Structures are given as structure tokens and as C-alpha cells.
Amino acid sequence: MASFPTNDTTAPGLPAETDIYVIAAHPAWRESRVNRPLMAAAQALPRVQVQDLYSTYPDYAIDVAKEQAALARASLVVLLHPIQWYSMPALQKLWLDDVLTYGWAYGKGGDMLQGKDLWLVATTGGPEASYHPQGYNRYFFDAFLPPYEQTAALCGMRFLPPLILHGAHSVGPDVIARHLETFHQRLQSYPDWPEMDEIEQCTACVVPINDRPVENDKTNTGAAVRSDGPPQASTAPSGGSALHEVKSVGAI
């Protein structure tokens, strides 16, 4: 398997040329076969800042100002995680809810992410054949991508073709090594990807002012009422995130 030197890119004093923000989310890093070495590959590059969500925010109390500052510096934002129940791990979803706020990431005045790129790098436990109308997942994998694509579009970001490794529980070391090398090379060469000129920017998604609630309208829990997007206040879930399949996802 490919081996990469590790830089501590979560520490203060990041290099001025850091322009890629990798947001890594895995509830069981010690058991990971693919996502952990992917994170290490990203940490080996000086232009990359890596945020390990489950290590940084074990109490689910996300530092919104810190995360928004990291996003503002980046040209490329990478979501790195295993697919769990056809979506992202729980803390990754909470990160989106808390950090991509109205008036900052989208909506009136929310233009801080416009023109940036969003790249999904994910693994699945099931093999690619299972993501088929005749497979047990019933749909091609692309059917589960619209929430990611629309999140990018609402924030004025370009959604890049995802890098997906299927069957991460069972693929051989040679497959993992090639996948790691592709990921490393892509990060190193961004934005000079051969297909980049063919990827169109998303059409702007304008949120009408009338779709937003009155600012002082509150729910019984004290969170501002939202017609879309995350609540203004959130609490950490009482339990762990759901698993993608019956067997543990920790190994991917």
C-alpha cells in the first residue's frame, strides 16, 4: 500500500499556500481500511489542511467561526467519509448544518463559498454491483448524489466528479493502493485536472427573501424557525451514527 509522510495540517500556522480543505469524518478510524490512509495521503501535502471531525469535535460542539475561516481560505473543499445509510456520517451532517449558515454560505449576503469547488471522496461497504436496479441497494450510486450536488449549488460551488471506492470491506491491497495514488495525485495537481474545463458551473440558486422567516420567530426549543437549511441552534445526538449496512462500517 502506498505510504505518505504526514504533516500536521490541523495545527496553527498553516502555510500561506494552503488552498485545499479536507473535511474527514469517520466514527471508527482505527478500523478503517481506506479512509484513514486517504486522510494520511492528504496530510502529506503542504497545500492541504485536514480537519478530522471526530477527533476535533468528540462532543459534537463545532467551532463555527474556525470552520468558516478555513472554508474562506480554501479553493477546493473535500468531503472525505464512508457512506453510511446512503448518506454521510452524523457529525459530517451536523457540520453542514452548523457551518453553512444562511447569510454566509447561501441566501441574502451568503456568498462566501461562491466560485469554490466541492469534491466528494467516499467509500461504500457494498460492491459496485449492489448499486444497481437488480442489486440489493436498488439504485445506481448516482441516485444518492443529488443532496451533495444541491448543497454545492445552493452555495454557488462547482460540484466535481466524485471519487468513489466501492466494496471497501473486501477489495485487495492493490486496489486500495491505486485509489490512494489517484487521490494523492488529484490533490497535488488541483486545479489542473484534464476534465476541469468541461465541468460547468452550477446555475445560481437564489433564495427569495420571502422564503425566509422573521428573525425573531422562535420555536419552543429556542432555535430560529427555518424554511430550509439547518436550525440556528442544535444539540448533539444522544447516540452514535447509523451504519450503512448490517455489518460494521468501521472497516472502510
PDB file of C-alpha atoms in Angstrom:
ATOM      1  CA  MET A   1       0.000   0.000   0.000  1.00  0.00           C
ATOM      2  CA  ALA A   2       1.245   3.494  -0.765  1.00  0.00           C
ATOM      3  CA  SER A   3       2.893   5.315   2.121  1.00  0.00           C
ATOM      4  CA  PHE A   4       2.948   9.081   2.509  1.00  0.00           C
ATOM      5  CA  PRO A   5       4.770  11.278   5.043  1.00  0.00           C
ATOM      6  CA  THR A   6       2.378  13.020   7.394  1.00  0.00           C
ATOM      7  CA  ASN A   7       2.243  16.754   8.058  1.00  0.00           C
ATOM      8  CA  ASP A   8       0.227  18.164  10.950  1.00  0.00           C
ATOM      9  CA  THR A   9      -2.074  20.392   8.919  1.00  0.00           C
ATOM     10  CA  THR A  10      -4.628  20.779  11.693  1.00  0.00           C
ATOM     11  CA  ALA A  11      -2.218  22.880  13.777  1.00  0.00           C
ATOM     12  CA  PRO A  12      -1.943  26.701  13.795  1.00  0.00           C
ATOM     13  CA  GLY A  13       0.467  28.389  11.401  1.00  0.00           C
ATOM     14  CA  LEU A  14      -0.714  26.793   8.174  1.00  0.00           C
ATOM     15  CA  PRO A  15       1.350  27.529   5.035  1.00  0.00           C
ATOM     16  CA  ALA A  16       0.166  30.593   3.147  1.00  0.00           C
ATOM     17  CA  GLU A  17      -0.379  28.476   0.031  1.00  0.00           C
ATOM     18  CA  THR A  18      -2.869  26.158   1.767  1.00  0.00           C
ATOM     19  CA  ASP A  19      -5.891  26.205  -0.547  1.00  0.00           C
ATOM     20  CA  ILE A  20      -7.497  22.779  -0.074  1.00  0.00           C
ATOM     21  CA  TYR A  21      -9.637  21.943   2.945  1.00  0.00           C
ATOM     22  CA  VAL A  22     -10.268  18.229   3.520  1.00  0.00           C
ATOM     23  CA  ILE A  23     -13.064  17.542   5.993  1.00  0.00           C
ATOM     24  CA  ALA A  24     -12.617  13.944   7.095  1.00  0.00           C
ATOM     25  CA  ALA A  25     -15.358  12.159   9.042  1.00  0.00           C
ATOM     26  CA  HIS A  26     -15.149   8.574  10.257  1.00  0.00           C
ATOM     27  CA  PRO A  27     -16.560   7.341  13.589  1.00  0.00           C
ATOM     28  CA  ALA A  28     -14.026   4.464  13.852  1.00  0.00           C
ATOM     29  CA  TRP A  29     -10.677   5.483  12.397  1.00  0.00           C
ATOM     30  CA  ARG A  30      -8.729   2.603  13.944  1.00  0.00           C
ATOM     31  CA  GLU A  31     -10.815   0.110  11.997  1.00  0.00           C
ATOM     32  CA  SER A  32     -10.675   1.977   8.685  1.00  0.00           C
ATOM     33  CA  ARG A  33      -9.046   0.221   5.713  1.00  0.00           C
ATOM     34  CA  VAL A  34      -9.399   3.052   3.205  1.00  0.00           C
ATOM     35  CA  ASN A  35     -10.492   6.363   4.714  1.00  0.00           C
ATOM     36  CA  ARG A  36      -7.660   6.501   7.261  1.00  0.00           C
ATOM     37  CA  PRO A  37      -4.895   6.102   4.619  1.00  0.00           C
ATOM     38  CA  LEU A  38      -6.757   8.590   2.423  1.00  0.00           C
ATOM     39  CA  MET A  39      -6.616  11.110   5.254  1.00  0.00           C
ATOM     40  CA  ALA A  40      -2.898  10.391   5.706  1.00  0.00           C
ATOM     41  CA  ALA A  41      -2.324  10.963   1.993  1.00  0.00           C
ATOM     42  CA  ALA A  42      -3.995  14.362   2.253  1.00  0.00           C
ATOM     43  CA  GLN A  43      -1.974  15.266   5.347  1.00  0.00           C
ATOM     44  CA  ALA A  44       1.236  14.602   3.398  1.00  0.00           C
ATOM     45  CA  LEU A  45       0.616  17.593   1.128  1.00  0.00           C
ATOM     46  CA  PRO A  46       1.627  21.050   2.431  1.00  0.00           C
ATOM     47  CA  ARG A  47      -1.121  22.826   0.460  1.00  0.00           C
ATOM     48  CA  VAL A  48      -3.826  20.792   2.217  1.00  0.00           C
ATOM     49  CA  GLN A  49      -5.454  21.482   5.568  1.00  0.00           C
ATOM     50  CA  VAL A  50      -7.120  18.374   7.018  1.00  0.00           C
ATOM     51  CA  GLN A  51      -9.893  18.539   9.584  1.00  0.00           C
ATOM     52  CA  ASP A  52     -10.567  15.264  11.406  1.00  0.00           C
ATOM     53  CA  LEU A  53     -14.083  15.951  12.661  1.00  0.00           C
ATOM     54  CA  TYR A  54     -14.471  13.074  15.103  1.00  0.00           C
ATOM     55  CA  SER A  55     -11.122  13.787  16.773  1.00  0.00           C
ATOM     56  CA  THR A  56     -11.585  17.566  16.876  1.00  0.00           C
ATOM     57  CA  TYR A  57     -15.226  17.610  17.950  1.00  0.00           C
ATOM     58  CA  PRO A  58     -15.875  14.466  20.038  1.00  0.00           C
ATOM     59  CA  ASP A  59     -18.576  16.389  21.915  1.00  0.00           C
ATOM     60  CA  TYR A  60     -20.196  17.499  18.632  1.00  0.00           C
ATOM     61  CA  ALA A  61     -19.638  21.155  19.618  1.00  0.00           C
ATOM     62  CA  ILE A  62     -18.396  22.565  16.319  1.00  0.00           C
ATOM     63  CA  ASP A  63     -16.354  25.773  16.253  1.00  0.00           C
ATOM     64  CA  VAL A  64     -18.307  27.522  13.510  1.00  0.00           C
ATOM     65  CA  ALA A  65     -16.053  30.576  13.243  1.00  0.00           C
ATOM     66  CA  LYS A  66     -12.945  28.389  12.900  1.00  0.00           C
ATOM     67  CA  GLU A  67     -14.574  26.219  10.239  1.00  0.00           C
ATOM     68  CA  GLN A  68     -15.850  29.174   8.251  1.00  0.00           C
ATOM     69  CA  ALA A  69     -12.393  30.751   8.312  1.00  0.00           C
ATOM     70  CA  ALA A  70     -10.896  27.531   6.916  1.00  0.00           C
ATOM     71  CA  LEU A  71     -13.527  27.416   4.187  1.00  0.00           C
ATOM     72  CA  ALA A  72     -12.920  31.041   3.269  1.00  0.00           C
ATOM     73  CA  ARG A  73      -9.213  30.283   2.671  1.00  0.00           C
ATOM     74  CA  ALA A  74      -9.871  27.234   0.502  1.00  0.00           C
ATOM     75  CA  SER A  75     -10.426  26.960  -3.222  1.00  0.00           C
ATOM     76  CA  LEU A  76     -11.270  23.250  -3.022  1.00  0.00           C
ATOM     77  CA  VAL A  77     -13.380  21.715  -0.255  1.00  0.00           C
ATOM     78  CA  VAL A  78     -13.200  17.916   0.048  1.00  0.00           C
ATOM     79  CA  LEU A  79     -15.734  15.784   1.912  1.00  0.00           C
ATOM     80  CA  LEU A  80     -13.942  12.567   2.869  1.00  0.00           C
ATOM     81  CA  HIS A  81     -16.053   9.873   4.537  1.00  0.00           C
ATOM     82  CA  PRO A  82     -17.626   6.417   4.296  1.00  0.00           C
ATOM     83  CA  ILE A  83     -21.190   6.242   3.008  1.00  0.00           C
ATOM     84  CA  GLN A  84     -23.492   5.343   5.903  1.00  0.00           C
ATOM     85  CA  TRP A  85     -27.152   4.656   5.230  1.00  0.00           C
ATOM     86  CA  TYR A  86     -26.788   6.196   1.753  1.00  0.00           C
ATOM     87  CA  SER A  87     -25.519   9.455   3.200  1.00  0.00           C
ATOM     88  CA  MET A  88     -22.734  10.900   5.349  1.00  0.00           C
ATOM     89  CA  PRO A  89     -21.753  10.197   8.976  1.00  0.00           C
ATOM     90  CA  ALA A  90     -23.757  12.049  11.616  1.00  0.00           C
ATOM     91  CA  LEU A  91     -21.044  14.525  12.602  1.00  0.00           C
ATOM     92  CA  GLN A  92     -20.427  15.431   8.952  1.00  0.00           C
ATOM     93  CA  LYS A  93     -24.127  16.269   8.585  1.00  0.00           C
ATOM     94  CA  LEU A  94     -24.050  18.358  11.775  1.00  0.00           C
ATOM     95  CA  TRP A  95     -21.018  20.186  10.383  1.00  0.00           C
ATOM     96  CA  LEU A  96     -23.048  21.148   7.306  1.00  0.00           C
ATOM     97  CA  ASP A  97     -25.993  22.232   9.464  1.00  0.00           C
ATOM     98  CA  ASP A  98     -23.899  24.417  11.760  1.00  0.00           C
ATOM     99  CA  VAL A  99     -21.272  25.844   9.399  1.00  0.00           C
ATOM    100  CA  LEU A 100     -23.111  26.504   6.123  1.00  0.00           C
ATOM    101  CA  THR A 101     -25.358  29.171   7.557  1.00  0.00           C
ATOM    102  CA  TYR A 102     -27.866  31.431   5.836  1.00  0.00           C
ATOM    103  CA  GLY A 103     -26.327  34.808   5.067  1.00  0.00           C
ATOM    104  CA  TRP A 104     -22.824  33.313   4.986  1.00  0.00           C
ATOM    105  CA  ALA A 105     -22.887  30.261   2.725  1.00  0.00           C
ATOM    106  CA  TYR A 106     -26.166  30.878   0.902  1.00  0.00           C
ATOM    107  CA  GLY A 107     -29.140  33.229   0.731  1.00  0.00           C
ATOM    108  CA  LYS A 108     -29.020  37.023   1.030  1.00  0.00           C
ATOM    109  CA  GLY A 109     -25.411  38.053   1.542  1.00  0.00           C
ATOM    110  CA  GLY A 110     -24.303  34.429   1.650  1.00  0.00           C
ATOM    111  CA  ASP A 111     -21.602  34.442  -0.994  1.00  0.00           C
ATOM    112  CA  MET A 112     -18.523  33.278   0.921  1.00  0.00           C
ATOM    113  CA  LEU A 113     -18.301  29.964  -0.948  1.00  0.00           C
ATOM    114  CA  GLN A 114     -19.191  31.153  -4.437  1.00  0.00           C
ATOM    115  CA  GLY A 115     -16.756  30.050  -7.121  1.00  0.00           C
ATOM    116  CA  LYS A 116     -15.139  27.362  -4.966  1.00  0.00           C
ATOM    117  CA  ASP A 117     -15.108  23.635  -5.792  1.00  0.00           C
ATOM    118  CA  LEU A 118     -16.668  20.802  -3.777  1.00  0.00           C
ATOM    119  CA  TRP A 119     -15.326  17.254  -4.170  1.00  0.00           C
ATOM    120  CA  LEU A 120     -16.822  14.139  -2.610  1.00  0.00           C
ATOM    121  CA  VAL A 121     -14.339  11.344  -1.835  1.00  0.00           C
ATOM    122  CA  ALA A 122     -16.244   8.420  -0.348  1.00  0.00           C
ATOM    123  CA  THR A 123     -16.247   4.674   0.190  1.00  0.00           C
ATOM    124  CA  THR A 124     -19.066   2.157   0.264  1.00  0.00           C
ATOM    125  CA  GLY A 125     -19.188  -1.185   2.019  1.00  0.00           C
ATOM    126  CA  GLY A 126     -21.197  -2.813  -0.747  1.00  0.00           C
ATOM    127  CA  PRO A 127     -19.623  -3.606  -4.125  1.00  0.00           C
ATOM    128  CA  GLU A 128     -20.463  -1.536  -7.184  1.00  0.00           C
ATOM    129  CA  ALA A 129     -22.785  -4.287  -8.477  1.00  0.00           C
ATOM    130  CA  SER A 130     -25.004  -3.812  -5.429  1.00  0.00           C
ATOM    131  CA  TYR A 131     -25.783  -0.268  -6.619  1.00  0.00           C
ATOM    132  CA  HIS A 132     -27.966  -1.416  -9.483  1.00  0.00           C
ATOM    133  CA  PRO A 133     -31.740  -1.775 -10.066  1.00  0.00           C
ATOM    134  CA  GLN A 134     -31.252  -5.527  -9.733  1.00  0.00           C
ATOM    135  CA  GLY A 135     -28.916  -5.202  -6.731  1.00  0.00           C
ATOM    136  CA  TYR A 136     -29.873  -5.026  -3.071  1.00  0.00           C
ATOM    137  CA  ASN A 137     -29.286  -1.249  -2.984  1.00  0.00           C
ATOM    138  CA  ARG A 138     -31.829  -0.923  -5.846  1.00  0.00           C
ATOM    139  CA  TYR A 139     -30.350   2.206  -7.453  1.00  0.00           C
ATOM    140  CA  PHE A 140     -27.200   3.208  -9.264  1.00  0.00           C
ATOM    141  CA  PHE A 141     -24.912   5.089  -6.871  1.00  0.00           C
ATOM    142  CA  ASP A 142     -25.502   8.362  -8.722  1.00  0.00           C
ATOM    143  CA  ALA A 143     -29.066   8.334  -7.378  1.00  0.00           C
ATOM    144  CA  PHE A 144     -27.700   9.186  -3.925  1.00  0.00           C
ATOM    145  CA  LEU A 145     -25.666  12.200  -5.058  1.00  0.00           C
ATOM    146  CA  PRO A 146     -28.331  14.946  -5.509  1.00  0.00           C
ATOM    147  CA  PRO A 147     -28.140  16.159  -1.855  1.00  0.00           C
ATOM    148  CA  TYR A 148     -24.395  16.731  -2.296  1.00  0.00           C
ATOM    149  CA  GLU A 149     -24.850  18.364  -5.702  1.00  0.00           C
ATOM    150  CA  GLN A 150     -27.614  20.673  -4.484  1.00  0.00           C
ATOM    151  CA  THR A 151     -25.656  21.659  -1.376  1.00  0.00           C
ATOM    152  CA  ALA A 152     -22.866  22.794  -3.681  1.00  0.00           C
ATOM    153  CA  ALA A 153     -25.300  24.578  -5.998  1.00  0.00           C
ATOM    154  CA  LEU A 154     -27.061  26.454  -3.192  1.00  0.00           C
ATOM    155  CA  CYS A 155     -23.675  27.731  -2.018  1.00  0.00           C
ATOM    156  CA  GLY A 156     -22.576  28.717  -5.526  1.00  0.00           C
ATOM    157  CA  MET A 157     -19.935  25.967  -5.681  1.00  0.00           C
ATOM    158  CA  ARG A 158     -18.943  23.697  -8.548  1.00  0.00           C
ATOM    159  CA  PHE A 159     -19.544  20.013  -7.776  1.00  0.00           C
ATOM    160  CA  LEU A 160     -16.633  17.967  -9.107  1.00  0.00           C
ATOM    161  CA  PRO A 161     -16.991  14.321 -10.223  1.00  0.00           C
ATOM    162  CA  PRO A 162     -16.836  12.226  -7.028  1.00  0.00           C
ATOM    163  CA  LEU A 163     -14.059   9.750  -6.319  1.00  0.00           C
ATOM    164  CA  ILE A 164     -15.778   6.608  -5.009  1.00  0.00           C
ATOM    165  CA  LEU A 165     -14.295   3.298  -3.933  1.00  0.00           C
ATOM    166  CA  HIS A 166     -16.927   0.552  -3.756  1.00  0.00           C
ATOM    167  CA  GLY A 167     -16.559  -2.639  -1.749  1.00  0.00           C
ATOM    168  CA  ALA A 168     -14.087  -1.136   0.686  1.00  0.00           C
ATOM    169  CA  HIS A 169     -14.622  -4.045   3.089  1.00  0.00           C
ATOM    170  CA  SER A 170     -13.303  -6.570   0.612  1.00  0.00           C
ATOM    171  CA  VAL A 171     -11.120  -5.009  -2.118  1.00  0.00           C
ATOM    172  CA  GLY A 172      -7.487  -6.056  -2.194  1.00  0.00           C
ATOM    173  CA  PRO A 173      -4.463  -4.004  -1.117  1.00  0.00           C
ATOM    174  CA  ASP A 174      -3.516  -3.330  -4.749  1.00  0.00           C
ATOM    175  CA  VAL A 175      -6.892  -1.713  -5.418  1.00  0.00           C
ATOM    176  CA  ILE A 176      -6.582   0.438  -2.304  1.00  0.00           C
ATOM    177  CA  ALA A 177      -3.044   1.458  -3.259  1.00  0.00           C
ATOM    178  CA  ARG A 178      -4.159   2.607  -6.726  1.00  0.00           C
ATOM    179  CA  HIS A 179      -7.064   4.507  -5.200  1.00  0.00           C
ATOM    180  CA  LEU A 180      -4.741   6.263  -2.750  1.00  0.00           C
ATOM    181  CA  GLU A 181      -2.360   7.224  -5.532  1.00  0.00           C
ATOM    182  CA  THR A 182      -5.219   8.673  -7.598  1.00  0.00           C
ATOM    183  CA  PHE A 183      -6.442  10.704  -4.622  1.00  0.00           C
ATOM    184  CA  HIS A 184      -2.954  11.967  -3.810  1.00  0.00           C
ATOM    185  CA  GLN A 185      -2.241  12.900  -7.413  1.00  0.00           C
ATOM    186  CA  ARG A 186      -5.566  14.715  -7.760  1.00  0.00           C
ATOM    187  CA  LEU A 187      -4.963  16.816  -4.673  1.00  0.00           C
ATOM    188  CA  GLN A 188      -1.411  17.572  -5.767  1.00  0.00           C
ATOM    189  CA  SER A 189      -2.417  18.644  -9.275  1.00  0.00           C
ATOM    190  CA  TYR A 190      -5.613  20.584  -8.472  1.00  0.00           C
ATOM    191  CA  PRO A 191      -6.953  22.540 -10.313  1.00  0.00           C
ATOM    192  CA  ASP A 192      -5.075  21.217 -13.339  1.00  0.00           C
ATOM    193  CA  TRP A 193      -7.338  18.230 -13.961  1.00  0.00           C
ATOM    194  CA  PRO A 194      -7.792  17.243 -17.641  1.00  0.00           C
ATOM    195  CA  GLU A 195     -11.604  17.353 -17.430  1.00  0.00           C
ATOM    196  CA  MET A 196     -11.857  20.590 -15.431  1.00  0.00           C
ATOM    197  CA  ASP A 197     -12.679  22.823 -18.403  1.00  0.00           C
ATOM    198  CA  GLU A 198     -15.627  20.572 -19.264  1.00  0.00           C
ATOM    199  CA  ILE A 199     -17.243  20.841 -15.831  1.00  0.00           C
ATOM    200  CA  GLU A 200     -19.847  23.584 -15.877  1.00  0.00           C
ATOM    201  CA  GLN A 201     -20.519  25.911 -13.004  1.00  0.00           C
ATOM    202  CA  CYS A 202     -23.903  25.360 -11.356  1.00  0.00           C
ATOM    203  CA  THR A 203     -26.716  27.746 -12.143  1.00  0.00           C
ATOM    204  CA  ALA A 204     -27.139  30.212  -9.298  1.00  0.00           C
ATOM    205  CA  CYS A 205     -29.782  29.200  -6.756  1.00  0.00           C
ATOM    206  CA  VAL A 206     -31.390  32.399  -5.487  1.00  0.00           C
ATOM    207  CA  VAL A 207     -33.333  32.101  -2.233  1.00  0.00           C
ATOM    208  CA  PRO A 208     -36.225  34.636  -2.310  1.00  0.00           C
ATOM    209  CA  ILE A 209     -36.361  36.906   0.728  1.00  0.00           C
ATOM    210  CA  ASN A 210     -39.998  35.901   1.251  1.00  0.00           C
ATOM    211  CA  ASP A 211     -38.886  32.305   1.798  1.00  0.00           C
ATOM    212  CA  ARG A 212     -37.071  33.311   4.975  1.00  0.00           C
ATOM    213  CA  PRO A 213     -38.843  33.575   8.354  1.00  0.00           C
ATOM    214  CA  VAL A 214     -38.895  36.607  10.615  1.00  0.00           C
ATOM    215  CA  GLU A 215     -35.628  36.645  12.544  1.00  0.00           C
ATOM    216  CA  ASN A 216     -37.215  36.754  15.996  1.00  0.00           C
ATOM    217  CA  ASP A 217     -39.676  33.927  15.295  1.00  0.00           C
ATOM    218  CA  LYS A 218     -38.666  31.105  17.617  1.00  0.00           C
ATOM    219  CA  THR A 219     -39.654  27.505  18.138  1.00  0.00           C
ATOM    220  CA  ASN A 220     -40.302  26.055  21.578  1.00  0.00           C
ATOM    221  CA  THR A 221     -36.658  24.955  21.772  1.00  0.00           C
ATOM    222  CA  GLY A 222     -35.331  28.452  21.147  1.00  0.00           C
ATOM    223  CA  ALA A 223     -33.940  27.769  17.671  1.00  0.00           C
ATOM    224  CA  ALA A 224     -34.868  30.180  14.917  1.00  0.00           C
ATOM    225  CA  VAL A 225     -37.542  28.855  12.573  1.00  0.00           C
ATOM    226  CA  ARG A 226     -36.064  27.991   9.188  1.00  0.00           C
ATOM    227  CA  SER A 227     -37.928  27.321   5.965  1.00  0.00           C
ATOM    228  CA  ASP A 228     -34.875  25.479   4.631  1.00  0.00           C
ATOM    229  CA  GLY A 229     -31.387  24.646   5.763  1.00  0.00           C
ATOM    230  CA  PRO A 230     -30.280  23.885   9.322  1.00  0.00           C
ATOM    231  CA  PRO A 231     -31.710  25.291  12.578  1.00  0.00           C
ATOM    232  CA  GLN A 232     -29.822  28.162  14.183  1.00  0.00           C
ATOM    233  CA  ALA A 233     -29.196  26.118  17.317  1.00  0.00           C
ATOM    234  CA  SER A 234     -28.574  22.407  17.563  1.00  0.00           C
ATOM    235  CA  THR A 235     -27.812  19.792  20.163  1.00  0.00           C
ATOM    236  CA  ALA A 236     -25.563  16.791  19.870  1.00  0.00           C
ATOM    237  CA  PRO A 237     -27.284  13.468  19.198  1.00  0.00           C
ATOM    238  CA  SER A 238     -27.538  11.122  22.144  1.00  0.00           C
ATOM    239  CA  GLY A 239     -26.246   8.099  20.247  1.00  0.00           C
ATOM    240  CA  GLY A 240     -23.836   7.129  17.508  1.00  0.00           C
ATOM    241  CA  SER A 241     -24.431   7.391  13.787  1.00  0.00           C
ATOM    242  CA  ALA A 242     -26.314   4.700  11.883  1.00  0.00           C
ATOM    243  CA  LEU A 243     -24.456   2.036   9.919  1.00  0.00           C
ATOM    244  CA  HIS A 244     -24.557   1.760   6.142  1.00  0.00           C
ATOM    245  CA  GLU A 245     -25.184  -1.972   6.187  1.00  0.00           C
ATOM    246  CA  VAL A 246     -25.881  -4.670   8.752  1.00  0.00           C
ATOM    247  CA  LYS A 247     -22.171  -5.353   9.163  1.00  0.00           C
ATOM    248  CA  SER A 248     -19.969  -2.698  10.737  1.00  0.00           C
ATOM    249  CA  VAL A 249     -18.815   0.139   8.518  1.00  0.00           C
ATOM    250  CA  GLY A 250     -15.790   0.712  10.718  1.00  0.00           C
ATOM    251  CA  ALA A 251     -13.542  -1.256   8.371  1.00  0.00           C
ATOM    252  CA  ILE A 252     -13.992   1.064   5.407  1.00  0.00           C
TER     253      ILE A 252
END
